[in-house]
mmCIF file of C-alpha atoms in Angstrom:
data_model
loop_
_atom_site.group_PDB
_atom_site.id
_atom_site.type_symbol
_atom_site.label_atom_id
_atom_site.label_comp_id
_atom_site.label_asym_id
_atom_site.label_seq_id
_atom_site.Cartn_x
_atom_site.Cartn_y
_atom_site.Cartn_z
ATOM 1 C CA MET I 19 85.302 153.596 98.572
ATOM 2 C CA ALA I 20 81.617 152.787 97.982
ATOM 3 C CA GLN I 21 82.600 150.186 95.372
ATOM 4 C CA ASN I 22 84.429 148.170 98.068
ATOM 5 C CA ILE I 23 81.382 147.862 100.317
ATOM 6 C CA LEU I 24 80.218 144.258 100.440
ATOM 7 C CA ARG I 25 76.525 145.082 100.783
ATOM 8 C CA GLN I 26 75.158 148.567 100.299
ATOM 9 C CA ALA I 27 72.166 149.826 102.247
ATOM 10 C CA ALA I 28 68.898 149.768 100.315
ATOM 11 C CA GLU I 29 68.730 153.567 100.081
ATOM 12 C CA THR I 30 72.191 153.602 98.474
ATOM 13 C CA GLN I 31 71.790 150.598 96.207
ATOM 14 C CA PHE I 32 68.424 151.815 94.876
ATOM 15 C CA ALA I 33 69.049 155.558 95.156
ATOM 16 C CA GLN I 34 68.275 156.155 91.471
ATOM 17 C CA GLU I 35 64.949 154.336 91.708
ATOM 18 C CA ILE I 36 63.947 156.296 94.817
ATOM 19 C CA GLU I 37 64.886 159.568 93.126
ATOM 20 C CA GLU I 38 62.920 158.750 89.955
ATOM 21 C CA ILE I 39 59.863 157.727 91.953
ATOM 22 C CA LYS I 40 60.157 160.929 93.992
ATOM 23 C CA LYS I 41 60.137 163.025 90.791
ATOM 24 C CA GLN I 42 56.958 161.297 89.574
ATOM 25 C CA ASP I 43 55.238 161.196 92.973
ATOM 26 C CA LYS I 44 52.046 163.270 92.831
ATOM 27 C CA HIS I 45 50.402 161.861 95.962
ATOM 28 C CA THR I 46 50.283 163.366 99.439
ATOM 29 C CA ARG I 47 53.333 162.680 101.578
ATOM 30 C CA PRO I 48 53.053 162.432 105.358
ATOM 31 C CA GLU I 49 55.343 164.817 107.185
ATOM 32 C CA ASN I 50 59.033 163.792 107.070
ATOM 33 C CA TRP I 51 58.329 160.997 104.563
ATOM 34 C CA LEU I 52 60.581 160.861 101.522
ATOM 35 C CA LEU I 53 57.796 159.368 99.375
ATOM 36 C CA SER I 54 54.014 159.120 99.597
ATOM 37 C CA PRO I 55 52.521 155.819 100.798
ATOM 38 C CA HIS I 56 51.428 155.067 97.220
ATOM 39 C CA ALA I 57 54.968 155.684 95.952
ATOM 40 C CA VAL I 58 56.485 153.534 98.716
ATOM 41 C CA VAL I 59 54.365 150.595 97.556
ATOM 42 C CA THR I 60 55.436 151.269 93.958
ATOM 43 C CA TYR I 61 59.057 151.090 95.134
ATOM 44 C CA LEU I 62 58.375 147.798 96.931
ATOM 45 C CA MET I 63 56.336 146.088 94.208
ATOM 46 C CA GLY I 64 58.103 147.537 91.162
ATOM 47 C CA GLY I 65 56.630 148.592 87.841
ATOM 48 C CA GLN I 66 56.977 151.186 85.126
ATOM 49 C CA LEU I 67 56.667 154.889 85.936
ATOM 50 C CA ALA I 68 54.860 157.423 83.736
ATOM 51 C CA ASN I 69 58.183 158.535 82.237
ATOM 52 C CA GLY I 70 59.058 154.957 81.233
ATOM 53 C CA PHE I 71 61.547 154.335 84.072
ATOM 54 C CA VAL I 72 61.384 150.721 85.300
ATOM 55 C CA VAL I 73 61.397 150.104 89.057
ATOM 56 C CA SER I 74 62.610 146.671 90.134
ATOM 57 C CA PRO I 75 60.364 144.689 92.518
ATOM 58 C CA LYS I 76 61.725 144.345 96.055
ATOM 59 C CA TYR I 77 58.851 142.158 97.266
ATOM 60 C CA ILE I 78 57.249 139.519 95.075
ATOM 61 C CA GLY I 79 53.882 138.543 96.487
ATOM 62 C CA ASN I 80 50.550 140.002 97.544
ATOM 63 C CA ARG I 81 50.466 143.768 96.904
ATOM 64 C CA ARG I 82 47.719 144.242 99.467
ATOM 65 C CA LEU I 83 50.046 143.101 102.260
ATOM 66 C CA MET I 84 52.488 145.867 101.355
ATOM 67 C CA GLU I 85 49.674 148.421 101.185
ATOM 68 C CA ILE I 86 48.505 147.408 104.685
ATOM 69 C CA ALA I 87 52.067 147.529 106.029
ATOM 70 C CA VAL I 88 52.771 151.005 104.627
ATOM 71 C CA ALA I 89 49.351 152.377 105.606
ATOM 72 C CA THR I 90 49.949 151.210 109.189
ATOM 73 C CA LEU I 91 52.986 153.482 109.441
ATOM 74 C CA THR I 92 50.834 156.529 108.693
ATOM 75 C CA THR I 93 48.784 155.832 111.825
ATOM 76 C CA ASP I 94 49.629 155.873 115.536
ATOM 77 C CA ARG I 95 50.334 152.129 115.504
ATOM 78 C CA ALA I 96 53.656 150.438 114.853
ATOM 79 C CA LEU I 97 54.155 147.627 112.336
ATOM 80 C CA LEU I 98 54.986 144.023 113.214
ATOM 81 C CA LEU I 99 56.118 141.840 110.310
ATOM 82 C CA TYR I 100 55.449 138.274 111.368
ATOM 83 C CA GLY I 101 56.188 134.974 109.674
ATOM 84 C CA LEU I 102 58.405 131.948 109.385
ATOM 85 C CA PRO I 103 62.179 132.441 109.090
ATOM 86 C CA GLY I 104 63.188 133.303 105.547
ATOM 87 C CA THR I 105 59.955 135.022 104.493
ATOM 88 C CA ALA I 106 61.700 138.360 103.766
ATOM 89 C CA LYS I 107 60.661 140.149 106.974
ATOM 90 C CA SER I 108 63.996 141.920 107.423
ATOM 91 C CA TRP I 109 64.270 142.569 103.686
ATOM 92 C CA VAL I 110 60.850 144.240 103.591
ATOM 93 C CA SER I 111 61.591 146.167 106.792
ATOM 94 C CA GLU I 112 64.820 147.548 105.336
ATOM 95 C CA HIS I 113 63.226 148.633 102.068
ATOM 96 C CA ILE I 114 60.205 150.263 103.699
ATOM 97 C CA SER I 115 62.557 152.254 105.961
ATOM 98 C CA ALA I 116 64.702 153.248 102.985
ATOM 99 C CA ALA I 117 61.695 154.480 100.998
ATOM 100 C CA ILE I 118 60.072 156.357 103.895
ATOM 101 C CA SER I 119 63.050 157.794 105.782
ATOM 102 C CA GLY I 120 65.894 157.472 103.296
ATOM 103 C CA ASP I 121 67.727 155.717 106.131
ATOM 104 C CA SER I 122 67.425 152.011 106.891
ATOM 105 C CA GLY I 123 70.328 151.986 109.335
ATOM 106 C CA LEU I 124 68.456 152.772 112.560
ATOM 107 C CA VAL I 125 68.304 149.166 113.785
ATOM 108 C CA ILE I 126 68.131 147.301 117.084
ATOM 109 C CA GLN I 127 69.072 143.642 116.765
ATOM 110 C CA GLY I 128 67.015 141.708 119.273
ATOM 111 C CA THR I 129 68.770 139.007 121.300
ATOM 112 C CA ALA I 130 68.354 137.449 124.721
ATOM 113 C CA GLY I 131 71.050 139.871 125.900
ATOM 114 C CA THR I 132 69.397 143.043 124.588
ATOM 115 C CA GLY I 133 68.931 145.325 127.582
ATOM 116 C CA GLU I 134 66.700 148.297 128.254
ATOM 117 C CA ASP I 135 69.627 150.652 127.634
ATOM 118 C CA SER I 136 69.773 149.342 124.045
ATOM 119 C CA VAL I 137 66.156 150.307 123.484
ATOM 120 C CA ARG I 138 65.727 153.551 125.471
ATOM 121 C CA TYR I 139 69.137 155.182 126.105
ATOM 122 C CA GLY I 140 72.451 154.467 127.760
ATOM 123 C CA TRP I 141 75.145 156.461 129.569
ATOM 124 C CA ASN I 142 78.747 157.347 128.853
ATOM 125 C CA TYR I 143 79.997 156.260 132.274
ATOM 126 C CA ALA I 144 83.234 158.264 132.101
ATOM 127 C CA GLN I 145 81.207 161.457 131.659
ATOM 128 C CA LEU I 146 78.600 160.287 134.143
ATOM 129 C CA LEU I 147 81.275 159.888 136.831
ATOM 130 C CA SER I 148 82.952 163.199 136.087
ATOM 131 C CA ALA I 149 79.934 165.437 135.453
ATOM 132 C CA GLY I 150 76.966 163.517 136.766
ATOM 133 C CA PRO I 151 73.741 162.902 134.793
ATOM 134 C CA VAL I 152 73.962 165.628 132.145
ATOM 135 C CA PRO I 153 72.532 165.551 128.592
ATOM 136 C CA GLU I 154 76.041 165.169 127.143
ATOM 137 C CA ALA I 155 76.495 161.891 129.031
ATOM 138 C CA ILE I 156 73.531 160.213 127.343
ATOM 139 C CA VAL I 157 74.296 157.610 124.678
ATOM 140 C CA GLU I 158 71.482 157.763 122.142
ATOM 141 C CA THR I 159 69.935 154.544 120.878
ATOM 142 C CA PRO I 160 68.482 154.148 117.367
ATOM 143 C CA VAL I 161 65.024 154.600 118.928
ATOM 144 C CA MET I 162 65.944 157.947 120.475
ATOM 145 C CA ARG I 163 67.561 159.154 117.250
ATOM 146 C CA ALA I 164 64.529 158.106 115.203
ATOM 147 C CA MET I 165 62.215 159.948 117.585
ATOM 148 C CA LYS I 166 64.272 163.142 117.328
ATOM 149 C CA GLU I 167 64.641 162.975 113.536
ATOM 150 C CA GLY I 168 61.165 161.713 112.628
ATOM 151 C CA LYS I 169 62.378 158.474 111.065
ATOM 152 C CA ILE I 170 61.567 154.772 111.051
ATOM 153 C CA VAL I 171 63.486 152.564 113.477
ATOM 154 C CA ARG I 172 63.711 148.813 112.933
ATOM 155 C CA VAL I 173 63.637 146.228 115.732
ATOM 156 C CA GLU I 174 64.834 142.879 114.427
ATOM 157 C CA GLU I 175 63.619 139.692 116.152
ATOM 158 C CA LEU I 176 61.472 141.471 118.741
ATOM 159 C CA THR I 177 60.423 138.203 120.378
ATOM 160 C CA ARG I 178 64.050 137.301 121.145
ATOM 161 C CA ILE I 179 64.200 140.272 123.523
ATOM 162 C CA GLY I 180 63.172 139.620 127.124
ATOM 163 C CA SER I 181 59.570 140.498 127.985
ATOM 164 C CA ASP I 182 60.519 143.214 130.495
ATOM 165 C CA VAL I 183 62.702 144.952 127.894
ATOM 166 C CA GLN I 184 60.018 144.564 125.208
ATOM 167 C CA ASP I 185 57.599 146.431 127.435
ATOM 168 C CA SER I 186 59.922 149.437 127.597
ATOM 169 C CA LEU I 187 58.530 150.211 124.134
ATOM 170 C CA ILE I 188 54.971 150.636 125.439
ATOM 171 C CA THR I 189 55.344 154.260 126.584
ATOM 172 C CA ILE I 190 57.252 155.142 123.418
ATOM 173 C CA LEU I 191 54.523 153.677 121.207
ATOM 174 C CA SER I 192 51.494 154.908 123.149
ATOM 175 C CA GLU I 193 52.671 158.324 124.374
ATOM 176 C CA LYS I 194 55.171 158.980 121.541
ATOM 177 C CA MET I 195 57.683 160.150 124.094
ATOM 178 C CA LEU I 196 60.698 158.786 125.926
ATOM 179 C CA PRO I 197 61.028 159.891 129.571
ATOM 180 C CA ILE I 198 64.519 160.544 130.974
ATOM 181 C CA PRO I 199 63.834 160.668 134.738
ATOM 182 C CA GLU I 200 67.513 161.220 135.645
ATOM 183 C CA LEU I 201 67.333 164.610 133.882
ATOM 184 C CA ASN I 202 63.682 165.299 134.705
ATOM 185 C CA THR I 203 62.984 165.644 130.997
ATOM 186 C CA LYS I 204 61.726 163.670 128.027
ATOM 187 C CA VAL I 205 62.224 163.257 124.279
ATOM 188 C CA MET I 206 59.105 163.896 122.218
ATOM 189 C CA ALA I 207 58.774 162.019 118.917
ATOM 190 C CA VAL I 208 58.822 164.121 115.761
ATOM 191 C CA ARG I 209 56.236 163.351 113.079
ATOM 192 C CA GLY I 210 57.419 160.583 110.802
ATOM 193 C CA PHE I 211 58.689 158.466 113.685
ATOM 194 C CA ASN I 212 57.490 154.890 113.916
ATOM 195 C CA ILE I 213 58.740 151.361 114.548
ATOM 196 C CA ILE I 214 58.897 148.331 112.279
ATOM 197 C CA ALA I 215 59.509 145.132 114.231
ATOM 198 C CA THR I 216 60.060 141.621 112.902
ATOM 199 C CA ALA I 217 59.304 138.376 114.713
ATOM 200 C CA ASN I 218 58.811 134.669 114.202
ATOM 201 C CA ASN I 219 57.597 131.862 116.430
ATOM 202 C CA ARG I 220 59.545 129.011 114.854
ATOM 203 C CA ASP I 221 62.979 129.446 116.425
ATOM 204 C CA LYS I 222 63.813 128.418 119.971
ATOM 205 C CA GLY I 223 64.264 131.049 122.656
ATOM 206 C CA VAL I 224 61.425 133.365 121.693
ATOM 207 C CA ASN I 225 59.325 135.374 124.161
ATOM 208 C CA ASP I 226 55.626 136.104 123.790
ATOM 209 C CA LEU I 227 54.613 139.736 123.449
ATOM 210 C CA SER I 228 52.483 141.124 126.263
ATOM 211 C CA SER I 229 48.897 141.963 125.357
ATOM 212 C CA ALA I 230 49.659 145.642 126.073
ATOM 213 C CA LEU I 231 52.507 145.656 123.551
ATOM 214 C CA LYS I 232 50.534 143.681 120.970
ATOM 215 C CA ARG I 233 47.860 146.375 121.003
ATOM 216 C CA ARG I 234 50.451 148.939 119.931
ATOM 217 C CA PHE I 235 51.306 146.956 116.797
ATOM 218 C CA ASN I 236 49.426 146.149 113.637
ATOM 219 C CA THR I 237 50.574 142.679 112.560
ATOM 220 C CA VAL I 238 51.165 141.754 108.929
ATOM 221 C CA ILE I 239 51.943 138.083 108.337
ATOM 222 C CA LEU I 240 54.355 137.481 105.470
ATOM 223 C CA PRO I 241 53.639 134.027 104.007
ATOM 224 C CA VAL I 242 55.911 131.686 102.119
ATOM 225 C CA PRO I 243 55.539 132.235 98.344
ATOM 226 C CA GLU I 244 52.188 130.883 97.177
ATOM 227 C CA THR I 245 53.330 129.436 93.842
ATOM 228 C CA ILE I 246 56.535 127.923 92.564
ATOM 229 C CA GLU I 247 56.684 130.645 89.898
ATOM 230 C CA GLU I 248 56.703 133.328 92.600
ATOM 231 C CA GLU I 249 59.423 131.582 94.571
ATOM 232 C CA VAL I 250 61.575 130.975 91.486
ATOM 233 C CA GLU I 251 61.286 134.652 90.555
ATOM 234 C CA ILE I 252 62.374 135.720 94.055
ATOM 235 C CA VAL I 253 65.376 133.398 94.028
ATOM 236 C CA GLN I 254 66.329 134.405 90.487
ATOM 237 C CA GLN I 255 66.228 138.109 91.344
ATOM 238 C CA ARG I 256 68.271 137.771 94.532
ATOM 239 C CA VAL I 257 70.826 135.434 92.936
ATOM 240 C CA ALA I 258 71.293 137.845 90.033
ATOM 241 C CA SER I 259 71.887 140.657 92.523
ATOM 242 C CA PHE I 260 74.446 138.544 94.404
ATOM 243 C CA SER I 261 76.300 137.593 91.223
ATOM 244 C CA LYS I 262 76.474 141.233 90.166
ATOM 245 C CA SER I 263 77.672 142.459 93.565
ATOM 246 C CA ILE I 264 80.728 140.164 93.602
ATOM 247 C CA ASP I 265 81.354 140.119 89.839
ATOM 248 C CA LEU I 266 80.509 136.460 89.271
ATOM 249 C CA ALA I 267 80.344 135.742 85.549
ATOM 250 C CA VAL I 268 78.470 132.436 85.222
ATOM 251 C CA GLU I 269 78.302 130.937 81.753
ATOM 252 C CA LYS I 270 75.358 128.563 81.962
ATOM 253 C CA PRO I 271 71.844 130.022 82.379
ATOM 254 C CA ILE I 272 70.787 129.166 85.928
ATOM 255 C CA LEU I 273 66.991 129.303 85.739
ATOM 256 C CA GLU I 274 66.736 125.532 85.276
ATOM 257 C CA GLU I 275 68.835 124.934 88.397
ATOM 258 C CA ILE I 276 66.795 127.439 90.411
ATOM 259 C CA ASN I 277 63.656 125.558 89.381
ATOM 260 C CA ARG I 278 65.131 122.296 90.623
ATOM 261 C CA ILE I 279 66.267 123.663 93.990
ATOM 262 C CA VAL I 280 62.945 125.424 94.608
ATOM 263 C CA THR I 281 61.035 122.281 93.599
ATOM 264 C CA VAL I 282 63.020 120.174 96.110
ATOM 265 C CA PHE I 283 62.402 122.708 98.879
ATOM 266 C CA ARG I 284 58.680 123.019 98.170
ATOM 267 C CA GLU I 285 58.138 119.252 97.968
ATOM 268 C CA LEU I 286 59.887 118.601 101.285
ATOM 269 C CA ARG I 287 58.182 121.602 102.884
ATOM 270 C CA ASN I 288 54.713 120.511 101.730
ATOM 271 C CA GLY I 289 55.234 116.802 102.396
ATOM 272 C CA VAL I 290 54.174 115.722 98.901
ATOM 273 C CA SER I 291 55.779 115.532 95.463
ATOM 274 C CA ALA I 292 54.906 118.141 92.834
ATOM 275 C CA ASP I 293 52.647 115.692 90.968
ATOM 276 C CA GLY I 294 50.808 114.836 94.193
ATOM 277 C CA LYS I 295 51.540 111.125 93.845
ATOM 278 C CA THR I 296 54.168 110.602 96.542
ATOM 279 C CA LYS I 297 53.738 111.503 100.195
ATOM 280 C CA LEU I 298 56.942 112.678 101.845
ATOM 281 C CA LYS I 299 58.268 113.290 105.335
ATOM 282 C CA SER I 300 59.363 116.855 106.068
ATOM 283 C CA PRO I 301 62.767 117.625 107.638
ATOM 284 C CA SER I 302 63.182 119.661 110.809
ATOM 285 C CA GLY I 303 64.371 122.863 109.071
ATOM 286 C CA THR I 304 62.191 125.554 107.507
ATOM 287 C CA LEU I 305 63.565 125.200 103.945
ATOM 288 C CA SER I 306 62.774 128.843 103.330
ATOM 289 C CA THR I 307 63.211 130.894 100.195
ATOM 290 C CA ALA I 308 66.206 132.555 101.855
ATOM 291 C CA GLU I 309 67.886 129.145 102.180
ATOM 292 C CA ALA I 310 67.182 128.374 98.512
ATOM 293 C CA ILE I 311 68.933 131.636 97.624
ATOM 294 C CA SER I 312 71.884 130.620 99.806
ATOM 295 C CA VAL I 313 72.151 127.209 98.100
ATOM 296 C CA MET I 314 72.239 128.872 94.685
ATOM 297 C CA ASN I 315 74.793 131.482 95.733
ATOM 298 C CA SER I 316 77.053 128.824 97.226
ATOM 299 C CA GLY I 317 76.784 126.726 94.061
ATOM 300 C CA LEU I 318 77.601 129.697 91.838
ATOM 301 C CA SER I 319 80.672 130.507 93.911
ATOM 302 C CA LEU I 320 81.897 126.903 93.694
ATOM 303 C CA ALA I 321 81.322 126.821 89.936
ATOM 304 C CA TYR I 322 83.170 130.082 89.388
ATOM 305 C CA HIS I 323 86.156 129.590 91.691
ATOM 306 C CA PHE I 324 86.635 125.808 91.516
ATOM 307 C CA GLY I 325 85.026 124.873 88.206
ATOM 308 C CA ASP I 326 84.598 126.146 84.694
ATOM 309 C CA ALA I 327 81.945 128.736 85.675
ATOM 310 C CA SER I 328 79.239 126.399 84.367
ATOM 311 C CA LEU I 329 76.854 125.531 87.204
ATOM 312 C CA LYS I 330 76.532 121.762 87.701
ATOM 313 C CA ALA I 331 74.693 119.448 90.056
ATOM 314 C CA ASP I 332 77.952 118.807 91.954
ATOM 315 C CA ASP I 333 78.161 122.504 92.802
ATOM 316 C CA LEU I 334 74.642 122.535 94.255
ATOM 317 C CA ALA I 335 74.582 119.218 96.094
ATOM 318 C CA SER I 336 76.613 120.185 99.177
ATOM 319 C CA GLY I 337 74.600 123.369 99.775
ATOM 320 C CA LEU I 338 71.340 121.485 99.217
ATOM 321 C CA ILE I 339 72.234 118.789 101.727
ATOM 322 C CA GLY I 340 73.464 121.369 104.240
ATOM 323 C CA ALA I 341 70.156 123.238 104.024
ATOM 324 C CA ILE I 342 68.023 120.115 104.412
ATOM 325 C CA ILE I 343 69.946 117.995 106.927
ATOM 326 C CA LYS I 344 69.950 119.924 110.214
ATOM 327 C CA ASP I 345 69.420 116.839 112.372
ATOM 328 C CA PRO I 346 72.161 114.396 111.261
ATOM 329 C CA VAL I 347 70.020 111.346 112.055
ATOM 330 C CA GLN I 348 66.348 112.066 111.344
ATOM 331 C CA ASP I 349 66.807 114.585 108.532
ATOM 332 C CA LYS I 350 69.307 112.317 106.815
ATOM 333 C CA ILE I 351 66.737 109.516 106.759
ATOM 334 C CA VAL I 352 64.071 111.888 105.429
ATOM 335 C CA PHE I 353 66.301 113.112 102.609
ATOM 336 C CA GLN I 354 67.519 109.625 101.669
ATOM 337 C CA GLU I 355 63.898 108.473 101.332
ATOM 338 C CA TYR I 356 63.164 111.536 99.186
ATOM 339 C CA MET I 357 66.188 110.837 96.995
ATOM 340 C CA GLU I 358 65.139 107.267 96.296
ATOM 341 C CA SER I 359 61.400 107.872 95.874
ATOM 342 C CA VAL I 360 61.511 111.171 93.942
ATOM 343 C CA LEU I 361 64.931 112.333 92.713
ATOM 344 C CA LYS I 362 65.995 108.961 91.356
ATOM 345 C CA GLN I 363 62.712 108.469 89.482
ATOM 346 C CA ARG I 364 62.503 111.914 87.894
ATOM 347 C CA ASP I 365 63.600 112.309 84.276
ATOM 348 C CA GLY I 366 66.567 114.615 83.854
ATOM 349 C CA TRP I 367 67.419 114.656 87.559
ATOM 350 C CA LYS I 368 69.855 111.745 87.722
ATOM 351 C CA ASP I 369 72.824 114.141 87.939
ATOM 352 C CA ILE I 370 71.621 115.803 91.120
ATOM 353 C CA TYR I 371 70.591 112.419 92.556
ATOM 354 C CA ARG I 372 74.095 111.033 91.981
ATOM 355 C CA ALA I 373 75.787 114.166 93.331
ATOM 356 C CA CYS I 374 73.748 114.049 96.560
ATOM 357 C CA ARG I 375 74.226 110.298 96.969
ATOM 358 C CA GLU I 376 78.000 110.650 96.714
ATOM 359 C CA ILE I 377 78.082 113.214 99.526
ATOM 360 C CA ILE I 378 75.669 111.344 101.805
#
């Protein structure tokens, strides 16, 4: 049955790595943690263990950021992963939870419609009507379960939740308890409990955090990859994982194509060509690393199912244009100018220039 799952949870997919790290872990573990903080960072950043076992990197970037993030969770403060869309906030959140609690599935997805009963607790109304407010009628949220079990709970897109609902976390974070006034009781958090929240300020419809709630979080800003080599490595790793998960056998090595897609994204994002000679306008989208991964995955699928399994510029062009042109008027103009001033002039890039021109 597990083989049919489209995407396994981090603790399942990397169970062997977690187990090997656990065997080699000689550092002090906080209560109810699966691994020590040092070992959690090893799991995140990858490397070779003392017994020769190789751990794959989950986060490619500044190690110190991961050390700060993990260290925060050993304190009485929660962790807020902040950054532009596509900077691996959710990815990092999932893997930290997997390495600490062995369970990354305690998640609240923040939306404008997320109510207080999704954060604190809800009621089974059939039981509530028949028996009144009794413990059996309570519907536990991921937060309540995490408090009882001493685990990490993840709150995705915290700033999409309304401010009044956000503030329902204040008592939980400061007092480490969840009052249930209807039963004249409360749930006390077990050691190991904490919250990892993610947020960005780029999308529309976000709500500012109150100063009281901000004080309960330590914020770690996840930046876009600093160098093109870093970004290419991230895309390559995630694309390889995607290809393996759906049994895509692609004949042509794809590193060259990843380099081209990442180069396009970075140039448009930075507003200047890689050689620094041509100033460019930036489109309205974020052109994140996550979108570069999506373009590659889409191209690989096209090449495999509708081509000869050899990745070509035609396979990438539609995904590339879809990622860049969000505003059909302004972004189209921006990309057309980029095509003529950069793509057309670059040696060895005529194929991708022609493929994009045909679609536009």
